[in-house]
mmCIF file of C-alpha atoms in Angstrom:
data_model
loop_
_atom_site.group_PDB
_atom_site.id
_atom_site.type_symbol
_atom_site.label_atom_id
_atom_site.label_comp_id
_atom_site.label_asym_id
_atom_site.label_seq_id
_atom_site.Cartn_x
_atom_site.Cartn_y
_atom_site.Cartn_z
ATOM 1 C CA ASN A 13 98.198 72.956 130.537
ATOM 2 C CA TYR A 14 95.984 71.663 127.743
ATOM 3 C CA GLU A 15 97.122 70.478 124.359
ATOM 4 C CA PHE A 16 96.200 72.714 121.451
ATOM 5 C CA GLY A 17 93.919 70.049 119.953
ATOM 6 C CA GLN A 18 91.965 69.780 123.204
ATOM 7 C CA ILE A 19 91.480 73.540 123.325
ATOM 8 C CA LEU A 20 90.182 73.526 119.748
ATOM 9 C CA GLN A 21 87.692 70.776 120.624
ATOM 10 C CA VAL A 22 86.363 72.797 123.556
ATOM 11 C CA ILE A 23 86.059 75.914 121.402
ATOM 12 C CA LYS A 24 84.243 73.956 118.677
ATOM 13 C CA ALA A 25 81.832 72.478 121.224
ATOM 14 C CA ALA A 26 81.154 75.932 122.681
ATOM 15 C CA GLU A 27 80.555 77.254 119.177
ATOM 16 C CA ILE A 28 78.130 74.426 118.359
ATOM 17 C CA LEU A 29 76.203 75.263 121.530
ATOM 18 C CA GLY A 30 76.103 78.960 120.672
ATOM 19 C CA LEU A 31 78.284 79.985 123.611
ATOM 20 C CA VAL A 32 81.053 81.529 121.496
ATOM 21 C CA ASP A 33 81.604 82.914 118.000
ATOM 22 C CA THR A 34 84.877 82.513 116.160
ATOM 23 C CA PRO A 35 85.137 85.230 113.512
ATOM 24 C CA GLY A 36 88.544 85.469 111.881
ATOM 25 C CA GLY A 37 90.207 83.127 114.356
ATOM 26 C CA ASP A 38 89.149 85.098 117.443
ATOM 27 C CA VAL A 39 86.990 83.535 120.143
ATOM 28 C CA ASN A 40 84.214 85.830 121.376
ATOM 29 C CA VAL A 41 81.815 84.846 124.126
ATOM 30 C CA THR A 42 78.185 85.356 123.065
ATOM 31 C CA ASP A 43 75.460 86.849 125.248
ATOM 32 C CA LEU A 44 74.242 83.313 125.921
ATOM 33 C CA GLY A 45 77.784 82.270 126.838
ATOM 34 C CA ARG A 46 78.064 85.143 129.313
ATOM 35 C CA GLU A 47 74.705 84.217 130.816
ATOM 36 C CA VAL A 48 75.798 80.586 131.195
ATOM 37 C CA LEU A 49 79.018 81.689 132.916
ATOM 38 C CA LYS A 50 77.113 83.864 135.395
ATOM 39 C CA SER A 51 74.436 81.280 136.206
ATOM 40 C CA SER A 52 74.149 78.683 138.937
ATOM 41 C CA ILE A 53 74.988 75.093 138.029
ATOM 42 C CA LEU A 54 71.294 74.144 137.822
ATOM 43 C CA ARG A 55 70.517 77.059 135.525
ATOM 44 C CA ARG A 56 73.600 76.227 133.422
ATOM 45 C CA LYS A 57 72.338 72.702 132.945
ATOM 46 C CA GLU A 58 68.931 74.014 131.889
ATOM 47 C CA MET A 59 70.502 76.379 129.381
ATOM 48 C CA ILE A 60 72.825 73.729 127.970
ATOM 49 C CA ARG A 61 69.881 71.304 127.812
ATOM 50 C CA GLU A 62 67.951 73.814 125.692
ATOM 51 C CA GLN A 63 70.899 74.206 123.320
ATOM 52 C CA ILE A 64 71.573 70.476 123.092
ATOM 53 C CA ARG A 65 67.945 69.719 122.221
ATOM 54 C CA ARG A 66 68.392 71.858 119.090
ATOM 55 C CA LEU A 67 71.232 69.730 117.748
ATOM 56 C CA PRO A 68 70.068 67.225 115.117
ATOM 57 C CA ILE A 69 72.087 64.340 116.560
ATOM 58 C CA PHE A 70 70.431 64.756 119.955
ATOM 59 C CA GLY A 71 67.022 65.111 118.382
ATOM 60 C CA SER A 72 67.572 61.798 116.618
ATOM 61 C CA VAL A 73 68.778 60.053 119.780
ATOM 62 C CA LEU A 74 65.852 61.383 121.816
ATOM 63 C CA GLN A 75 63.365 60.317 119.117
ATOM 64 C CA MET A 76 64.863 56.842 118.978
ATOM 65 C CA LEU A 77 64.535 56.504 122.752
ATOM 66 C CA GLN A 78 60.993 57.899 122.815
ATOM 67 C CA ARG A 79 59.913 55.294 120.265
ATOM 68 C CA THR A 80 60.857 52.437 122.583
ATOM 69 C CA GLU A 81 58.453 51.130 125.204
ATOM 70 C CA GLU A 82 60.749 51.745 128.150
ATOM 71 C CA GLY A 83 62.652 54.750 126.823
ATOM 72 C CA ARG A 84 65.912 52.813 126.575
ATOM 73 C CA ALA A 85 67.995 51.142 123.904
ATOM 74 C CA ASP A 86 71.233 49.205 123.606
ATOM 75 C CA ARG A 87 74.404 51.073 122.779
ATOM 76 C CA ASP A 88 74.751 48.988 119.607
ATOM 77 C CA VAL A 89 71.499 50.398 118.210
ATOM 78 C CA PHE A 90 73.002 53.887 118.201
ATOM 79 C CA LEU A 91 76.365 52.723 116.905
ATOM 80 C CA GLU A 92 74.648 51.059 113.940
ATOM 81 C CA ALA A 93 72.503 54.131 113.249
ATOM 82 C CA PHE A 94 75.509 56.458 113.422
ATOM 83 C CA ALA A 95 77.543 54.185 111.142
ATOM 84 C CA LEU A 96 74.695 54.126 108.628
ATOM 85 C CA PHE A 97 73.820 57.820 108.628
ATOM 86 C CA LEU A 98 77.226 59.322 109.507
ATOM 87 C CA PRO A 99 79.732 56.926 107.927
ATOM 88 C CA GLU A 100 82.588 59.451 108.034
ATOM 89 C CA GLU A 101 82.314 59.826 111.815
ATOM 90 C CA ASP A 102 83.804 57.618 114.517
ATOM 91 C CA SER A 103 80.550 56.111 115.855
ATOM 92 C CA GLU A 104 82.024 55.109 119.226
ATOM 93 C CA ARG A 105 83.461 58.551 119.875
ATOM 94 C CA LEU A 106 80.277 60.276 118.698
ATOM 95 C CA LEU A 107 78.086 58.136 120.948
ATOM 96 C CA ASP A 108 80.379 58.707 123.923
ATOM 97 C CA THR A 109 80.142 62.458 123.321
ATOM 98 C CA VAL A 110 76.344 62.306 123.008
ATOM 99 C CA ILE A 111 76.137 60.324 126.239
ATOM 100 C CA ASP A 112 78.504 62.685 128.095
ATOM 101 C CA TRP A 113 76.691 65.820 126.967
ATOM 102 C CA GLY A 114 73.286 64.208 127.487
ATOM 103 C CA ARG A 115 74.204 63.135 131.012
ATOM 104 C CA TYR A 116 75.479 66.613 131.887
ATOM 105 C CA ALA A 117 72.263 68.171 130.590
ATOM 106 C CA GLU A 118 70.232 65.439 132.316
ATOM 107 C CA LEU A 119 68.548 64.437 129.058
ATOM 108 C CA VAL A 120 69.805 60.876 128.925
ATOM 109 C CA GLY A 121 71.519 58.390 131.162
ATOM 110 C CA TYR A 122 73.747 55.425 130.510
ATOM 111 C CA ASN A 123 74.029 52.107 132.302
ATOM 112 C CA ASP A 124 77.582 50.769 132.007
ATOM 113 C CA ASP A 125 76.583 47.262 133.052
ATOM 114 C CA SER A 126 73.796 46.745 130.514
ATOM 115 C CA GLU A 127 75.299 49.196 127.980
ATOM 116 C CA GLU A 128 71.932 50.895 127.597
ATOM 117 C CA VAL A 129 71.171 54.518 126.858
ATOM 118 C CA TYR A 130 67.960 55.714 128.459
ATOM 119 C CA LEU A 131 65.799 58.812 128.751
ATOM 120 C CA ASN A 132 66.340 60.694 131.959
ATOM 121 C CA PRO A 133 63.030 60.824 133.821
#
């Protein structure tokens, strides 16, 4: 019961994480993808965390947070950086995706009240 566009987004995300390959329009689960599917939730998070750390956008976010004294920064700092370095992208949507994936992988957290992104201890 998903829209086609939503399915494509999930497939693209899985491909970025190395969980599937998409040769010729087919979607094939990789060995890593099969391992993730068979693993416990804690192991899945570890595996996804390893994959996410390899993505340049996450590397940049983690570096920015590590350079701060408290390991946290305002949402606006990332929005400005994304707008500067990735002007074709929707900065809000990109940051929300980074936060969602980072929270799942327990790399970063987000405080809705203060609108701060922070390193997960």
